[in-house]
PDB file of C-alpha atoms in Angstrom:
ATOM      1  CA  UNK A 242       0.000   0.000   0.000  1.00 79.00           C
ATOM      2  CA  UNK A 243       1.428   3.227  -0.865  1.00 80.00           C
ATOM      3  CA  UNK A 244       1.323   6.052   2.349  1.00 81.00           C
ATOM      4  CA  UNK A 245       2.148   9.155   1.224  1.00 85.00           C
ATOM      5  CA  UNK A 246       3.432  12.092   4.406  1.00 81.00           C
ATOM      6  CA  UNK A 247       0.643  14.152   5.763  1.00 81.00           C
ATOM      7  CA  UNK A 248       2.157  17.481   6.251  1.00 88.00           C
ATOM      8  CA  UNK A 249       5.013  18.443   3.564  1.00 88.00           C
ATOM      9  CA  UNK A 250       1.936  19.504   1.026  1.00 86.00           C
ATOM     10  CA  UNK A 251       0.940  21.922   3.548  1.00 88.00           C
ATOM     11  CA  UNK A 252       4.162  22.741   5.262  1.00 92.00           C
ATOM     12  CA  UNK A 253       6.562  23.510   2.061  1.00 90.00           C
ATOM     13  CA  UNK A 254      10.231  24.215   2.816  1.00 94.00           C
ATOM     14  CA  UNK A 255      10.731  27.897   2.772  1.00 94.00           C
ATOM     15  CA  UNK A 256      14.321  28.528   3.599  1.00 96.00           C
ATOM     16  CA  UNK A 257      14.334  29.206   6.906  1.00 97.00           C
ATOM     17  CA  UNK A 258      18.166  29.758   9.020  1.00 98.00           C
ATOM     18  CA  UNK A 259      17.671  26.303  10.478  1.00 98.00           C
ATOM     19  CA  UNK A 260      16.230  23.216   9.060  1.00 98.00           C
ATOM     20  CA  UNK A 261      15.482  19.908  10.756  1.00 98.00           C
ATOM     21  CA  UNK A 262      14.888  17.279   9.104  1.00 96.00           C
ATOM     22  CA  UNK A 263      12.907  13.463  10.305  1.00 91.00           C
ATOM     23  CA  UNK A 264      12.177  10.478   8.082  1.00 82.00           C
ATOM     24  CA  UNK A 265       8.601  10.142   7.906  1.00 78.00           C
ATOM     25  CA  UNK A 266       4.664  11.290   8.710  1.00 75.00           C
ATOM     26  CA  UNK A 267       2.901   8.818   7.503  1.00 72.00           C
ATOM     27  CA  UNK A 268      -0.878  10.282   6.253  1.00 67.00           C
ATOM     28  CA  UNK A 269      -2.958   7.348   7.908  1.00 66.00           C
ATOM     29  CA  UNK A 270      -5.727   7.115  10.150  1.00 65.00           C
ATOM     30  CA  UNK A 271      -3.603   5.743  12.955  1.00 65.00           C
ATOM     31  CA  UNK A 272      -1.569   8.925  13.038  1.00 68.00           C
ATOM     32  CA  UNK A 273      -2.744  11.566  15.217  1.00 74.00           C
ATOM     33  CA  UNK A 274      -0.022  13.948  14.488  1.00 80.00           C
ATOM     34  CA  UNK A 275      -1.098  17.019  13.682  1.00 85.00           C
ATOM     35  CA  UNK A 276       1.960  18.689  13.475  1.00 92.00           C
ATOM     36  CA  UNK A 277       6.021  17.162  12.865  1.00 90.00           C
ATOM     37  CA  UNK A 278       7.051  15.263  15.919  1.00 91.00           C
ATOM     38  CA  UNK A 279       3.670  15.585  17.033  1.00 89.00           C
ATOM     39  CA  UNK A 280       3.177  11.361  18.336  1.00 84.00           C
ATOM     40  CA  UNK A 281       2.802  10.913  21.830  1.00 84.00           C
ATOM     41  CA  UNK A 282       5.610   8.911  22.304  1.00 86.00           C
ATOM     42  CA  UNK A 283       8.076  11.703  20.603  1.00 91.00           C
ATOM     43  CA  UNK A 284       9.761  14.370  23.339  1.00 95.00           C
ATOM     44  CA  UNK A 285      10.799  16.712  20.136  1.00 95.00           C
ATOM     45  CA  UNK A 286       8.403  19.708  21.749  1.00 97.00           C
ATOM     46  CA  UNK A 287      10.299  19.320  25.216  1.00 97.00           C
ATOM     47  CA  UNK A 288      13.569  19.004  23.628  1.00 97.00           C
ATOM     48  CA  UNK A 289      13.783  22.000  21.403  1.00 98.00           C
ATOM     49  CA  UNK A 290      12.704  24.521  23.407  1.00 98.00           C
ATOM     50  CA  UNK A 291      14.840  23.417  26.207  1.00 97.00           C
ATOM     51  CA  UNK A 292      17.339  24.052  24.130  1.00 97.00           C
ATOM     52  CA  UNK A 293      16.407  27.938  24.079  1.00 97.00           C
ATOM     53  CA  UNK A 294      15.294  27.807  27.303  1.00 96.00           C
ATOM     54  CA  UNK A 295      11.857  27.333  27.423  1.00 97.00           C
ATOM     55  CA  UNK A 296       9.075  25.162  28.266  1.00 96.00           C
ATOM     56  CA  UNK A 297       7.750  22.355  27.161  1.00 96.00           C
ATOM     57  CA  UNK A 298       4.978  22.932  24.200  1.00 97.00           C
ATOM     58  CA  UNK A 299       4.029  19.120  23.497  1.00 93.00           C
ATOM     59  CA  UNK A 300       0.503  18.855  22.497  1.00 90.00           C
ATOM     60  CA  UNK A 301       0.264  23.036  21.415  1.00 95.00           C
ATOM     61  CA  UNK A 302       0.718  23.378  17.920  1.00 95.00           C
ATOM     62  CA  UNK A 303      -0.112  26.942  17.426  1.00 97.00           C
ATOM     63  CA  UNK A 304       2.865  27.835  19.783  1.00 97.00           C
ATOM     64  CA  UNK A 305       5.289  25.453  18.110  1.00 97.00           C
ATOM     65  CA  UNK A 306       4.702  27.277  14.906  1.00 97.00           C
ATOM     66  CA  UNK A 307       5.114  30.433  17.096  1.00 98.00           C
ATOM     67  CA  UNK A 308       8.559  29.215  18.054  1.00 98.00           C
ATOM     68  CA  UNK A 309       9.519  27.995  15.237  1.00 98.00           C
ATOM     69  CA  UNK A 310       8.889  31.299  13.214  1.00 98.00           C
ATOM     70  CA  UNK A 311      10.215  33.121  16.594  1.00 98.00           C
ATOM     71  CA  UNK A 312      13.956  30.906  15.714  1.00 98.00           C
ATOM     72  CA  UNK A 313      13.933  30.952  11.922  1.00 98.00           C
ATOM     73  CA  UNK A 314      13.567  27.319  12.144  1.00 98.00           C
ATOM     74  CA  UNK A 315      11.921  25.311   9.519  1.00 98.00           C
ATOM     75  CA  UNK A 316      11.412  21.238   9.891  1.00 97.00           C
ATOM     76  CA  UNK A 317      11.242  18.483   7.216  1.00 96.00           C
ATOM     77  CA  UNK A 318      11.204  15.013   6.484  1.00 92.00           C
ATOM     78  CA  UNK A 319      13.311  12.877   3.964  1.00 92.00           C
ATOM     79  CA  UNK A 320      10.454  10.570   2.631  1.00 88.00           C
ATOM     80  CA  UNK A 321       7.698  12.141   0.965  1.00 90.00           C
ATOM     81  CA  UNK A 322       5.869   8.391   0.317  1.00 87.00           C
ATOM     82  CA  UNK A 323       6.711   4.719   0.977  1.00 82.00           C
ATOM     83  CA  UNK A 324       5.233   1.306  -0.188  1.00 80.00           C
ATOM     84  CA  UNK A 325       4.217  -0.563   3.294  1.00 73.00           C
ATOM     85  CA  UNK A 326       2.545  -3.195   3.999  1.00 72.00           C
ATOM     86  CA  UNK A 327      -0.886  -3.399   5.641  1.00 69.00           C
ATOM     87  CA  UNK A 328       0.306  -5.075   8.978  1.00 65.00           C
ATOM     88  CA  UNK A 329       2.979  -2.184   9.452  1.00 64.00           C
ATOM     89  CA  UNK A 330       0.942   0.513   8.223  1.00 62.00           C
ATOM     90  CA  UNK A 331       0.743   1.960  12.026  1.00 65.00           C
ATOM     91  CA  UNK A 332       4.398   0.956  12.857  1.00 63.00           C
ATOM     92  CA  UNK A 333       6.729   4.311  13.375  1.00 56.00           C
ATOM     93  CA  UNK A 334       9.973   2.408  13.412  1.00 58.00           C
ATOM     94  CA  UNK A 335      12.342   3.773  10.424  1.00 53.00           C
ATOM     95  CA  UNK A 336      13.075  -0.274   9.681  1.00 56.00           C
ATOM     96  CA  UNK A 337       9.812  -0.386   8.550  1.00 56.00           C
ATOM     97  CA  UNK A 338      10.536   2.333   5.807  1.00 58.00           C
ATOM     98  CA  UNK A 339      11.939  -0.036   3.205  1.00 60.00           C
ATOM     99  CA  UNK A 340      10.290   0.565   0.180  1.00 73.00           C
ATOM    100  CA  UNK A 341      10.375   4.507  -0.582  1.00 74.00           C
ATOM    101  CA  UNK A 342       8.795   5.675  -3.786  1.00 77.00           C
ATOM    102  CA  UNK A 343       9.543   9.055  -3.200  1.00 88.00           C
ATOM    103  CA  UNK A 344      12.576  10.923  -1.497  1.00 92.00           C
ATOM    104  CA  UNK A 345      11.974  14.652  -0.608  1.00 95.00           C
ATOM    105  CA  UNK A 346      16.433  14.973  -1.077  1.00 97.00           C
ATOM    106  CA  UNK A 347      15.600  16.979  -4.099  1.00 97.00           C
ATOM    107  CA  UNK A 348      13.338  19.460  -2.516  1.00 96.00           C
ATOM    108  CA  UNK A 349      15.600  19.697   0.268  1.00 98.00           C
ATOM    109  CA  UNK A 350      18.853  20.363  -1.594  1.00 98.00           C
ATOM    110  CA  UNK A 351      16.948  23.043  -4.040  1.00 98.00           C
ATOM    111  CA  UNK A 352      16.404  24.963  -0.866  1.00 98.00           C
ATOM    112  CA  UNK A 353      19.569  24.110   0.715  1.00 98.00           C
ATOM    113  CA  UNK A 354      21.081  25.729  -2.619  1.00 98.00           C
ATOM    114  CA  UNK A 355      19.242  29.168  -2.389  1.00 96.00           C
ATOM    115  CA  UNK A 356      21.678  30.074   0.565  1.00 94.00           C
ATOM    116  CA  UNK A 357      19.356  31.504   3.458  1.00 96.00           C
ATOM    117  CA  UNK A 358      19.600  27.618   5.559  1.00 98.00           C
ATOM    118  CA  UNK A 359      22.837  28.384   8.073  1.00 98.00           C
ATOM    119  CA  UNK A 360      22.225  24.797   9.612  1.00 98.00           C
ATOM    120  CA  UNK A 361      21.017  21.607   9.272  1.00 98.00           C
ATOM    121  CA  UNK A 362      19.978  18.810  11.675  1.00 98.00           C
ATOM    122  CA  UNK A 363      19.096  15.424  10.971  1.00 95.00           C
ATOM    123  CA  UNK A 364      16.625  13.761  14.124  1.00 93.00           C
ATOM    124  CA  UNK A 365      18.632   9.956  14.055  1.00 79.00           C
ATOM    125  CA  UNK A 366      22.193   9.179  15.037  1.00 62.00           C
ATOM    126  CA  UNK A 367      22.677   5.712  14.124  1.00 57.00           C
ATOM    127  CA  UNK A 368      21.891   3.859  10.529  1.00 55.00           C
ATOM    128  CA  UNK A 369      21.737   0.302  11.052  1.00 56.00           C
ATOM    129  CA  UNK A 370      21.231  -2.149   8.017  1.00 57.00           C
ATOM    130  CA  UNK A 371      17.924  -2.071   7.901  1.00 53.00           C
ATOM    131  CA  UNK A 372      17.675   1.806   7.325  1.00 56.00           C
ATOM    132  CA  UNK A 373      20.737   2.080   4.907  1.00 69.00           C
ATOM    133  CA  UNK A 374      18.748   3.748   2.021  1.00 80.00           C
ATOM    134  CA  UNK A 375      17.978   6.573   4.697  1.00 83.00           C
ATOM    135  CA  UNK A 376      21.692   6.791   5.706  1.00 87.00           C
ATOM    136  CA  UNK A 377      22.360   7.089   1.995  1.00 89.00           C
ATOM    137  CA  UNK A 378      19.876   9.864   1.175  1.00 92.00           C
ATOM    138  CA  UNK A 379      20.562  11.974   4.147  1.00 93.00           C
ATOM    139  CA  UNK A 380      24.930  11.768   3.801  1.00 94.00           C
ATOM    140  CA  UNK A 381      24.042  13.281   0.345  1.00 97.00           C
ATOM    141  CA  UNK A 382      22.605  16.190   2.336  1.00 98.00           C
ATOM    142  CA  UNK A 383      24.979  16.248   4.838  1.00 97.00           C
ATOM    143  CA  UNK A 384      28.050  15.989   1.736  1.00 98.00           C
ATOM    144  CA  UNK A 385      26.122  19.147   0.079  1.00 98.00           C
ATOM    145  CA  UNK A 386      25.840  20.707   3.349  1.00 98.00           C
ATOM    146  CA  UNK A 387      29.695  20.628   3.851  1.00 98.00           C
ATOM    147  CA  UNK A 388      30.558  21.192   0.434  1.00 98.00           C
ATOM    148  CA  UNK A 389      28.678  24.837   0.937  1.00 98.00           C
ATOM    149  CA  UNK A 390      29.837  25.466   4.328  1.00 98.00           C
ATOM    150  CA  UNK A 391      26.518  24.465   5.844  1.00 98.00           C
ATOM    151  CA  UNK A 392      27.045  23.666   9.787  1.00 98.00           C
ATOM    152  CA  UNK A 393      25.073  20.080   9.787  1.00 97.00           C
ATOM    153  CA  UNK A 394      24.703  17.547  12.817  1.00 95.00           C
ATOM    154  CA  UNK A 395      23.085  13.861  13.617  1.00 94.00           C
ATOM    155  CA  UNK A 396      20.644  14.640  17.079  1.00 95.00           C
ATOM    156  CA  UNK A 397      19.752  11.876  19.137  1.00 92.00           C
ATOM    157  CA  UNK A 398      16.195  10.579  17.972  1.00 90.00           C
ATOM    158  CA  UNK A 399      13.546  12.480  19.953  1.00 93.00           C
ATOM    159  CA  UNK A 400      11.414   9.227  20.050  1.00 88.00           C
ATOM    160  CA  UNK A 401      10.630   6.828  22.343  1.00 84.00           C
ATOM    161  CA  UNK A 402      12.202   8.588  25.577  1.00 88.00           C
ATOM    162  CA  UNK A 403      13.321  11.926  26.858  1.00 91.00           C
ATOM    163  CA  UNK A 404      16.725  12.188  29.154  1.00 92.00           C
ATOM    164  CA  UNK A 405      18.910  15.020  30.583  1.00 94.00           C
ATOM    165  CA  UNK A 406      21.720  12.764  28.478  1.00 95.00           C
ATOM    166  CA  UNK A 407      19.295  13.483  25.157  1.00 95.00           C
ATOM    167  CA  UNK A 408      18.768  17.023  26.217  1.00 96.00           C
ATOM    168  CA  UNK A 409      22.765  18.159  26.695  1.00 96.00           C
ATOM    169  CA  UNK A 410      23.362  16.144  23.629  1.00 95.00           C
ATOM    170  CA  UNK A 411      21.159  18.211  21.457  1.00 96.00           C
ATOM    171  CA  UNK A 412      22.213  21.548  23.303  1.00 96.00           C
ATOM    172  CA  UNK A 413      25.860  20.692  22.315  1.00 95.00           C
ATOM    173  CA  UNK A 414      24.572  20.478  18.844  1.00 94.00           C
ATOM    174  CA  UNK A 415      22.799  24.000  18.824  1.00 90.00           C
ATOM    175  CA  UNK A 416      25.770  25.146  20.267  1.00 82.00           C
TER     176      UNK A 416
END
């Protein structure tokens, strides 16, 4: 079955001084997101704004755009659809993101190119075997990135878990 993302149609890449980018949003029923990073299980809200210093703003979209806008920071993802089967249709793991039809790399790198984007973040730090073909598409961001002297860095995964270990690793990054 082919999923395709439910937000990059509505959320275009602008060129903002920051990007971050994720793997996938998959537009299903199961997916309550209604914003990036917006599962239950994903502590991206409480991460990033600790990072500036603020609070928490899981679960308040309107003031995550607010920040966002407020830090010239735009967010992506790298797979725009995938081929999955029914059983792991409501699965978030990246493993189960085999079979992409469609890579958002080129959007990414035509903004990349137009010079505003100072930095770039990918939300994953490890690329086992079973998510080589994302390791692939994001080093040819991160080789573009350094070939234009574009700061980029691997964050810890906000998923899953949130820890003052996650927290200083991703302030190191910003910093």
């Amino acid at each position: 079955m082919r999923v395709k993302h439910k937000l990059l149609k509505e959320y275009p890449l602008q060129g903002r001084k920051t990007l971050i980018i994720g793997t996938f949003n998959p537009d299903v029923a199961c997916n309550d997101a209604e914003f990036f990073y917006g599962r239950a299980k994903n502590f991206f809200w409480r991460l990033l704004p600790e990072v500036f210093g603020k609070e928490s703003l899981k679960g308040d979209v309107q003031k995550q755009k607010e920040f966002l806008m407020q830090h010239d920071i735009e967010l992506s993802d790298l797979i725009l659809s995938v081929e999955m089967s029914e059983k792991d249709i409501c699965s978030y793991g990246d493993d189960k993101l085999k079979e992409v039809i469609e890579w958002n790399t080129p959007n990414i790198l035509k903004t990349l190119s137009k010079g505003k984007t100072k930095e770039v973040y990918f939300t994953r730090k490890s690329f086992d075997k079973n998510v080589q073909n994302i390791r692939d598409e994001i080093y040819k961001i991160k080789e573009f990135c350094d070939k234009n002297g574009i700061k980029f860095g691997f964050l810890p995964t906000p998923s899953r878990f949130y820890s003052e270990k996650k927290l200083q690793e991703w302030r190191s990054a910003f910093n």
